[in-house]
Coordinates of C-alpha atoms in Angstrom, one line a residue:
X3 CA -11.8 -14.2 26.5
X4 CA -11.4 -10.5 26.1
X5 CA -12.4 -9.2 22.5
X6 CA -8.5 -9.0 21.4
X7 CA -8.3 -12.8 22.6
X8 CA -11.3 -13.2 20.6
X9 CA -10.0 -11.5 17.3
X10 CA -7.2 -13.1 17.4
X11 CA -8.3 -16.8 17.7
X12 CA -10.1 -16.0 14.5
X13 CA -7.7 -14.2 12.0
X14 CA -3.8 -15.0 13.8
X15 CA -2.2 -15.4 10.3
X16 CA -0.2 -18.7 9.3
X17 CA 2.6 -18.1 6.9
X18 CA 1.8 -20.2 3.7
X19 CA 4.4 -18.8 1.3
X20 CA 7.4 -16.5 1.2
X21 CA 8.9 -15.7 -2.5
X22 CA 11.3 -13.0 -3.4
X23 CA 10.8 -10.9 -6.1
X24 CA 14.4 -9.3 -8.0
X25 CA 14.9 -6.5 -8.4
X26 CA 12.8 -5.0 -5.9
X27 CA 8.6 -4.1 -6.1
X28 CA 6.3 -1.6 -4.7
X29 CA 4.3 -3.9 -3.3
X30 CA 2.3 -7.1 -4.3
X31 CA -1.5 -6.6 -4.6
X32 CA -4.3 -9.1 -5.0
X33 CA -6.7 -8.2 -8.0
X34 CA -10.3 -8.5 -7.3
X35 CA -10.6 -11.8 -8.7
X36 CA -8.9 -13.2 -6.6
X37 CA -6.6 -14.9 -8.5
X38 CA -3.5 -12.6 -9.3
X39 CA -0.9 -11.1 -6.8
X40 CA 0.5 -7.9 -8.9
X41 CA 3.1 -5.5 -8.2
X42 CA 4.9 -2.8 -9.9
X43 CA 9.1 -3.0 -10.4
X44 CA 11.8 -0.9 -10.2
X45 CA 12.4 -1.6 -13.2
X46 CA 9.5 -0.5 -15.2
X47 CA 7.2 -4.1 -15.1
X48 CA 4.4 -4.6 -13.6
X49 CA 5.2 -8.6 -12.4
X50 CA 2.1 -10.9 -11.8
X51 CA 1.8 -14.0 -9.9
X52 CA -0.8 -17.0 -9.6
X53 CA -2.3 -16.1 -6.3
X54 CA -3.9 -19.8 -5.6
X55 CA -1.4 -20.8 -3.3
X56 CA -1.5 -24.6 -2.2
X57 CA -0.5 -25.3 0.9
X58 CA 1.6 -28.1 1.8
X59 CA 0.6 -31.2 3.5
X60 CA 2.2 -31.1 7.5
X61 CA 4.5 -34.0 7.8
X62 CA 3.3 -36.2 10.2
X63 CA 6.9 -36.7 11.7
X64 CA 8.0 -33.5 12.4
X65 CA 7.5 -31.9 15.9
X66 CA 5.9 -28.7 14.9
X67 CA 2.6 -29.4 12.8
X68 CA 2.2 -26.2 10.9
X69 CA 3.5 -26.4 7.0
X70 CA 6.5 -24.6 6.0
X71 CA 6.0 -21.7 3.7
X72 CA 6.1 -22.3 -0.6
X73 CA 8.8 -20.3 -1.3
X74 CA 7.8 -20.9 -5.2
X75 CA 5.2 -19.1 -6.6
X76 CA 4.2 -19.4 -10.3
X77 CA 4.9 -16.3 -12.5
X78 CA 3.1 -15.2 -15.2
X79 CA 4.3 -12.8 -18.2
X80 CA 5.3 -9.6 -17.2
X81 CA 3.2 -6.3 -18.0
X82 CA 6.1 -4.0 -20.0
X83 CA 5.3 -0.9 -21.6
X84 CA 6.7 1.9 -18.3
X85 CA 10.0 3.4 -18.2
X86 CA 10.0 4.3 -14.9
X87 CA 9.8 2.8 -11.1
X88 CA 6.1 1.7 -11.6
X89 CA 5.3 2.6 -7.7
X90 CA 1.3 3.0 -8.2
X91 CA -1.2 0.6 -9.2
X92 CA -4.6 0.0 -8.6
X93 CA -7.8 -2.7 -9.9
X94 CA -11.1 -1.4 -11.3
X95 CA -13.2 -3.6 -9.1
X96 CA -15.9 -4.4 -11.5
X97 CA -13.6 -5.3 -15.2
X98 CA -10.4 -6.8 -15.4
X99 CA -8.2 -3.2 -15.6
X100 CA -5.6 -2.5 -14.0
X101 CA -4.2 1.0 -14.1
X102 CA -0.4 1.6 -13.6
X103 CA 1.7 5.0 -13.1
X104 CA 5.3 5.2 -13.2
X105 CA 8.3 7.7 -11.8
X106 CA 8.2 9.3 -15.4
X107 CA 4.5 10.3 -15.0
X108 CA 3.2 7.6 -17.3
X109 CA 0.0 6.3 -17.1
X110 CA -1.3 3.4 -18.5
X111 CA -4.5 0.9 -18.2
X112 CA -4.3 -2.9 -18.7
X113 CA -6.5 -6.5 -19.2
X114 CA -4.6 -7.9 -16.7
X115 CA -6.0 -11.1 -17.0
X116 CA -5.1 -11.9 -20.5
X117 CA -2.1 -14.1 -21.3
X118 CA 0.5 -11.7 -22.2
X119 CA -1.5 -8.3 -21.7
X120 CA -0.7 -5.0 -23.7
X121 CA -2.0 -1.8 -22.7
X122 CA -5.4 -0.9 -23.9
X123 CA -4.7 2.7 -23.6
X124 CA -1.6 4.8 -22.3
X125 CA -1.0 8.6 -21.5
X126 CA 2.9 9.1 -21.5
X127 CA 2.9 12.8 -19.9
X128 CA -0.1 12.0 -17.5
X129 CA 1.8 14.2 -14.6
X130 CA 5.2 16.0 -15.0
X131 CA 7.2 13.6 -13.0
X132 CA 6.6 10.7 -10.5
X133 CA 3.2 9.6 -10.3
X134 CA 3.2 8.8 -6.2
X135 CA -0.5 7.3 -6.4
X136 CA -3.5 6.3 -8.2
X137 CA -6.9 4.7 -7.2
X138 CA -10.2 4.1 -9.1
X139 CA -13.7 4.5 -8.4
X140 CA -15.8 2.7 -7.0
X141 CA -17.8 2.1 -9.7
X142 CA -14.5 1.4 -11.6
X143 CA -15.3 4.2 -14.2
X144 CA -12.6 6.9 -13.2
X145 CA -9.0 6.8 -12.3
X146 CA -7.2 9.6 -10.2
X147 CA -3.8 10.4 -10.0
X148 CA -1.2 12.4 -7.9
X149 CA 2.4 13.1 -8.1
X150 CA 5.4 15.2 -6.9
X151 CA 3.9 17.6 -9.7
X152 CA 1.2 19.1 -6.5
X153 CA -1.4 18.1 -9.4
X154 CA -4.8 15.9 -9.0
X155 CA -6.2 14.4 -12.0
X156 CA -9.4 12.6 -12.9
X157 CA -9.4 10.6 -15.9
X158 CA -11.8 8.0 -17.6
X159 CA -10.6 4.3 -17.3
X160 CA -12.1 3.8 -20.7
X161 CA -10.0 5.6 -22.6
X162 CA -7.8 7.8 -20.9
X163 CA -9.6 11.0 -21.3
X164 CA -8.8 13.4 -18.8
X165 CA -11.8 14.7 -17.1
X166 CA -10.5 17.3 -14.2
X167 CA -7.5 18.9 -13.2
X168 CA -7.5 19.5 -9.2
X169 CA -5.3 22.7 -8.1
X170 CA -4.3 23.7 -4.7
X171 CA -2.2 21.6 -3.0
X172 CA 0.8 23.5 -2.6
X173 CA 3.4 20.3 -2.1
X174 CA 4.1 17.2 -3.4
X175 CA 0.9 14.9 -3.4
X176 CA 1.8 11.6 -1.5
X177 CA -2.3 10.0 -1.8
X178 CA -5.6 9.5 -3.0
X179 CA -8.8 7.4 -1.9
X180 CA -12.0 7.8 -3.3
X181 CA -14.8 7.9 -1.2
X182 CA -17.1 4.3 -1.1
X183 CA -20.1 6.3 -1.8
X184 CA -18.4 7.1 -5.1
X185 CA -18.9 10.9 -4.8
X186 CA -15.9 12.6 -3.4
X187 CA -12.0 12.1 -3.6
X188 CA -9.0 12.3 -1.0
X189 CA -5.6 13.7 -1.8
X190 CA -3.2 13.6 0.9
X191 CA 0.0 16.0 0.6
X192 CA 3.6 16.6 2.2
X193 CA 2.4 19.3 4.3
X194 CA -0.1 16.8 6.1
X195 CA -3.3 18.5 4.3
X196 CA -5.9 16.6 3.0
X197 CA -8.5 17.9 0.8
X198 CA -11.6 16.8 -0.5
X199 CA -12.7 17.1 -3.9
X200 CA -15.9 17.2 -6.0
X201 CA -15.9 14.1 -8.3
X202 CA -18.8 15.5 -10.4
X203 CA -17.4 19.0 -11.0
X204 CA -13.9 19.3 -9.8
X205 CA -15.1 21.4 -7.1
X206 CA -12.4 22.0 -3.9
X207 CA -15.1 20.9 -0.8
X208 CA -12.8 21.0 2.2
X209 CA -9.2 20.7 3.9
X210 CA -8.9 18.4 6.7
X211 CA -5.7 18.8 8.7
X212 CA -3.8 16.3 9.4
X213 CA -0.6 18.4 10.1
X214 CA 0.4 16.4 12.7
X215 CA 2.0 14.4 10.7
X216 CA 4.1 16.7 9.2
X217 CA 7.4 19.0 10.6
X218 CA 9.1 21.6 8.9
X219 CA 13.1 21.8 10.9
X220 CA 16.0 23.3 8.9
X221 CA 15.0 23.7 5.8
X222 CA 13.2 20.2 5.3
X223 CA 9.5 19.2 5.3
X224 CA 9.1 15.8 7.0
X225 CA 6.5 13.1 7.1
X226 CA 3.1 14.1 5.2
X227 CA 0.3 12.1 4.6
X228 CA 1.1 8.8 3.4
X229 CA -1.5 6.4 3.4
X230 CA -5.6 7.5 3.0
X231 CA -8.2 4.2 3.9
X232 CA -11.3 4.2 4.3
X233 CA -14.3 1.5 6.5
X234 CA -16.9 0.1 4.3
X235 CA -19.3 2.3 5.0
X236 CA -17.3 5.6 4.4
X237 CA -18.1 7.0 7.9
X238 CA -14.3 7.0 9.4
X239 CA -11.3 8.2 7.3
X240 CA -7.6 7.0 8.4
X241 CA -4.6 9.1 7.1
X242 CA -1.9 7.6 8.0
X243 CA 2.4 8.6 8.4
X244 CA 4.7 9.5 11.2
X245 CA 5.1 12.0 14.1
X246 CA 8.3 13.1 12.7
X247 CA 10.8 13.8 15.9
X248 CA 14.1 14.2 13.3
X249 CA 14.7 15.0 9.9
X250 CA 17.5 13.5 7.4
X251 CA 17.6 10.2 8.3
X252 CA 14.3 10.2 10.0
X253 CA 12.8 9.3 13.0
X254 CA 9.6 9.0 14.0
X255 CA 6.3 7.0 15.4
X256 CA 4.2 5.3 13.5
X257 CA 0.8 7.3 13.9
X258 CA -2.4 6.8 11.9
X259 CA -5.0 9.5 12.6
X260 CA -8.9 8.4 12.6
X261 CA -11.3 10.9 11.7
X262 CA -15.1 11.4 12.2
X263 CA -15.6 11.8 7.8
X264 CA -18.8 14.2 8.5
X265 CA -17.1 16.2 10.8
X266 CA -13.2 16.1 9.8
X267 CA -12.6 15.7 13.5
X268 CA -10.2 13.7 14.7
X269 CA -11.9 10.8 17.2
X270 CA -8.7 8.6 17.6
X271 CA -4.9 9.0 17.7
X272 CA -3.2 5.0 17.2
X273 CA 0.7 4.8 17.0
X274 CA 2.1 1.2 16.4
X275 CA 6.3 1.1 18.1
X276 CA 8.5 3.3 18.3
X277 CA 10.7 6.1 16.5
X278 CA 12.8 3.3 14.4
X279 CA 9.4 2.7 12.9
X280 CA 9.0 5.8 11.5
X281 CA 6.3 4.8 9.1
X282 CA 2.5 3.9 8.7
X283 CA 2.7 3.0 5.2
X284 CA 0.0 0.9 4.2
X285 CA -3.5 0.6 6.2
X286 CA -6.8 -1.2 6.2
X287 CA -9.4 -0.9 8.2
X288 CA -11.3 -4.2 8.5
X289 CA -14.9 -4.4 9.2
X290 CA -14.7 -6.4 12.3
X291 CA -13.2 -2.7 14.2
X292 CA -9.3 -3.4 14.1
X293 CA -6.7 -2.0 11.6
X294 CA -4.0 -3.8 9.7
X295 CA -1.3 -1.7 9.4
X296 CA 2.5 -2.0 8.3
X297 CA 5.2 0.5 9.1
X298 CA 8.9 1.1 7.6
X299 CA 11.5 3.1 8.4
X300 CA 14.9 3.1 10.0
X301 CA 16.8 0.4 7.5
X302 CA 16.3 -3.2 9.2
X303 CA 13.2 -2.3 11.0
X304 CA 9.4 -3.0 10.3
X305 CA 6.3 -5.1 11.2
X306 CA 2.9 -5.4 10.3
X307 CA 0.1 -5.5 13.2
X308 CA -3.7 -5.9 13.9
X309 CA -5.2 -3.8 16.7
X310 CA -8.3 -2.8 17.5
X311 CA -9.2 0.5 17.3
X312 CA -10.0 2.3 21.0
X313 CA -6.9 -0.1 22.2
X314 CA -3.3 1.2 22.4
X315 CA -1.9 -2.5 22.3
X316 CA -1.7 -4.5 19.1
X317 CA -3.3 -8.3 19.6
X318 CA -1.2 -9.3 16.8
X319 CA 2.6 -8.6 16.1
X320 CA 4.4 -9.7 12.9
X321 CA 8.0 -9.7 12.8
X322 CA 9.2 -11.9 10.3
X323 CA 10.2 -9.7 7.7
X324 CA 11.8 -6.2 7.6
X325 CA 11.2 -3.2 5.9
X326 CA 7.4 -3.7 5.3
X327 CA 6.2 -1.4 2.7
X328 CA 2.8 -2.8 1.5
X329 CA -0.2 -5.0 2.3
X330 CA -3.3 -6.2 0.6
X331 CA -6.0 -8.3 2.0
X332 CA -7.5 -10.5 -0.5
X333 CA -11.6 -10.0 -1.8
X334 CA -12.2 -13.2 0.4
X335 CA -10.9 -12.1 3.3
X336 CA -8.9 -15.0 4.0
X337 CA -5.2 -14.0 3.1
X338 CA -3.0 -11.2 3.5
X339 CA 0.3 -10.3 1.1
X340 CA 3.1 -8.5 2.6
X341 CA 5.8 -6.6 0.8
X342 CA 8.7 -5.6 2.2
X343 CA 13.0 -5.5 1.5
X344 CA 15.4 -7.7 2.2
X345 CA 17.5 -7.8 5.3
X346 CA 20.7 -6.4 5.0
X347 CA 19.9 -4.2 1.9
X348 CA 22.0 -1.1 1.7
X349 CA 23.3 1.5 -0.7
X350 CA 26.2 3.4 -0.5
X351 CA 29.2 1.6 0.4
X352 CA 27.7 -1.7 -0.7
X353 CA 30.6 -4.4 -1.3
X354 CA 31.0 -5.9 -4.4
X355 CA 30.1 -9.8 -4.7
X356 CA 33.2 -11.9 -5.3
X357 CA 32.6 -11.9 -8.9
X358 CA 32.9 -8.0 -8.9
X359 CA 29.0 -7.9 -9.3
X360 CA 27.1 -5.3 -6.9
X361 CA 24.5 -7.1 -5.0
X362 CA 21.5 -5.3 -5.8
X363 CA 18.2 -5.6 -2.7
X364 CA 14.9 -7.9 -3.7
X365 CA 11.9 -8.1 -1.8
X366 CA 10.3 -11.0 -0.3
X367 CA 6.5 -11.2 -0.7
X368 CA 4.7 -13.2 2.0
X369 CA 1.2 -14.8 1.8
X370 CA -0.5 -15.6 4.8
X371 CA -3.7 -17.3 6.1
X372 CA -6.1 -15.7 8.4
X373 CA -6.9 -18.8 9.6
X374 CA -6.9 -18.2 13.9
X375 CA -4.8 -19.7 16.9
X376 CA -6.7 -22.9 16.7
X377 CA -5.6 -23.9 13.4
X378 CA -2.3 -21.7 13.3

C-alpha cells in the first residue's frame, strides 16, 4: 500500500454522532480533559456537552454493519455572562480555564468543569469591538487576544491583568497561535501579514508574508490570514485562507501556506477544491505528516479532508455536512468534532414558517472516530 493507503486504513473516520446545536455556534471544541465538547453561541453562551460518546451496538440484522450516528448528546448548563456572538475560545491546557471573547470585545475566563460555572474573572472592554481570536500559552499562564480593533494583547489567565499591548498591524486581526516553545506569538491580519511577537517583552521580531492570501479589487480587501497552526515541535508554521479570485460574494481556493518557522520561507503551497470552497478555516497539522483541514465558503458548500503534506490529492474526503467552519481533534487522538451550518440556511428573503415564525439556521456538530477502513 502506498503511504496514503496506509494513513488511511488507520484514521478513515466513522461517524459516531451528529447533534444540532440552535441557534447556531462558532464551533465545538474538546477541552483537554477530554471530557467536554464546548462552543461559543450566537447568542452570547458558551454551550457544553458531555463528550463521552457511547456508541451504539451494530444490529445484527441490518445489511450495513456500521452504527448509526447518536444524534443525542447530553448537555450541560450553559456558561452566560457575554453579550455578544462569543466566536473565540480557547483551554489552558494545564488547569480547567477556559477563556472566552465575544463581538463586544469582552473577555472573560472560566472553571469550566464545575457544575454551573461563573466566571472567575472578566474584562468587559478587553478590545474595542469584536474579539476575532484568542489562544493561551503553552504553559497556560497567558492569554492573547485580537480583534477588528488591529490590537494584540497579552494578558495573565490568573487574573486578567493585561501585560502587553502589540501595535502595528495596520488591519483587522483575524489570528493568533502561540509558539510550542512558549516564547513567541503569531497574529495573522486582513492584509495576509503575519508578525511575530516577543512574549517576554512585547518586542515586534518579524513579518512573515503571507500576502498571497490576500487581494485588494475595488475598494475591498479580500481573504487575509485566517487560520495560524502549528506541528508539535514548532519547526513548520501553516497560515491558512483563500486565493481570493472575486470579491463581494467571494470566490476563491482553499490554500494553506506551510512555512519553514526559522526561515519564514514558504516550503509548500496545499489547496484543497475549488473556488466554491473559498475557505481554509480551521487546520491541524497531525504528527504523523498530513493536515486536517476544513474549508467554507460559497453557501451550501464545504468538506473537511486529510492529506499528506508533499501530496496535491487528499486520501480522505468528507462530505457529509456543509458549511464546515471548525474542527478539533481530541487530546487522545481518537475523535474528531466538526462544526458546520445547516443545509439550506439563508438570510435575506428567508420565508416565514407557517406559523409566521422565521426559521432561524442551527449547526450540526459531528463526532467521529479515527478508527481506519478496517473497522469503519
Amino acid at each position: 500500500m502506498s503511504d496514503s493507503e496506509t494513513l488511511l486504513a488507520e484514521y478513515q473516520p466513522a461517524h459516531i454522532a451528529a447533534f444540532s446545536a440552535e441557534p447556531q455556534v462558532f464551533g465545538a471544541r474538546f477541552s483537554p480533559c477530554g471530557k467536554f465538547l464546548v462552543a461559543g453561541s450566537f447568542l452570547g453562551q458558551v454551550r457544553r456537552w458531555d463528550a463521552n460518546i457511547e456508541i451504539p451496538p451494530v444490529d445484527p440484522k441490518a445489511k450495513k454493519k456500521k452504527p448509526k450516528p447518536v444524534t443525542e448528546v447530553k448537555e450541560l448548563p450553559e456558561l452566560k455572562a457575554h453579550g455578544g456572538w462569543v466566536q473565540a475560545i480557547a483551554f489552558s491546557p494545564q488547569a480547567d480555564r477556559l477563556l472566552t471573547g465575544d463581538s463586544w470585545g469582552k473577555l472573560c475566563c472560566w472553571n469550566y468543569a464545575e457544575e454551573n460555572p461563573q466566571p472567575t474573572w472578566t474584562v468587559d472592554e478587553a478590545h474595542d469591538g469584536w474579539i476575532q481570536a484568542l489562544d493561551v500559552s503553552p504553559g497556560g499562564t497567558l492569554v492573547a487576544t485580537v480583534g477588528i480593533d488591529k490590537k494584540v494583547r497579552i494578558w495573565q489567565t490568573a487574573d486578567g491583568k493585561k501585560l502587553h499591548e502589540l501595535d502595528g498591524h495596520i488591519d483587522a486581526v483575524l489570528c493568533a497561535k502561540f509558539h510550542p516553545g512558549g516564547k513567541f506569538l503569531l497574529t495573522g491580519d486582513l492584509r495576509g501579514i503575519v508578525k511575530q511577537w516577543d512574549v517576554t517583552t512585547g518586542e515586534h521580531i518579524r513579518d512573515i508574508d503571507a500576502t498571497q492570501l490576500y487581494t485588494y479589487r475595488r475598494l475591498q480587501n479580500t481573504g487575509g490570514v485566517r487560520v495560524i497552526a502549528f506541528d508539535r515541535d514548532g519547526k513548520t508554521l501553516a497560515c491558512g485562507g483563500t486565493e481570493p479570485k472575486t470579491q463581494g460574494n467571494v470566490t476563491g481556493t482553499p490554500t494553506l501556506l506551510l512555512f519553514d518557522f526559522e526561515t519564514g520561507k514558504v516550503t509548500e503551497t496545499m489547496t484543497f477544491g475549488g473556488t466554491t470552497d473559498v475557505f481554509v478555516s480551521d487546520v491541524q497539522l497531525h504528527e504523523e505528516g498530513f493536515v486536517m483541514v476544513s474549508t467554507s465558503g460559497t453557501p451550501g458548500v464545504g468538506k473537511f479532508v486529510f492529506q499528506r503534506r508533499g501530496e496535491t490529492k487528499p486520501f480522505y474526503t468528507g462530505t457529509t455536512m456543509r458549511n464546515v467552519h471548525a474542527l478539533s481533534l481530541s487530546p487522545d487522538g481518537k475523535r474528531i468534532a466538526i462544526t458546520g451550518t445547516n443545509n439550506g440556511s439563508n438570510g435575506n428573503g428567508r420565508r416565514l414558517n407557517k406559523d409566521g415564525t422565521y426559521p432561524g439556521n442551527n449547526s450540526p456538530v459531528h463526532v467521529f472516530e479515527l478508527r481506519g477502513t478496517t473497522e469503519a
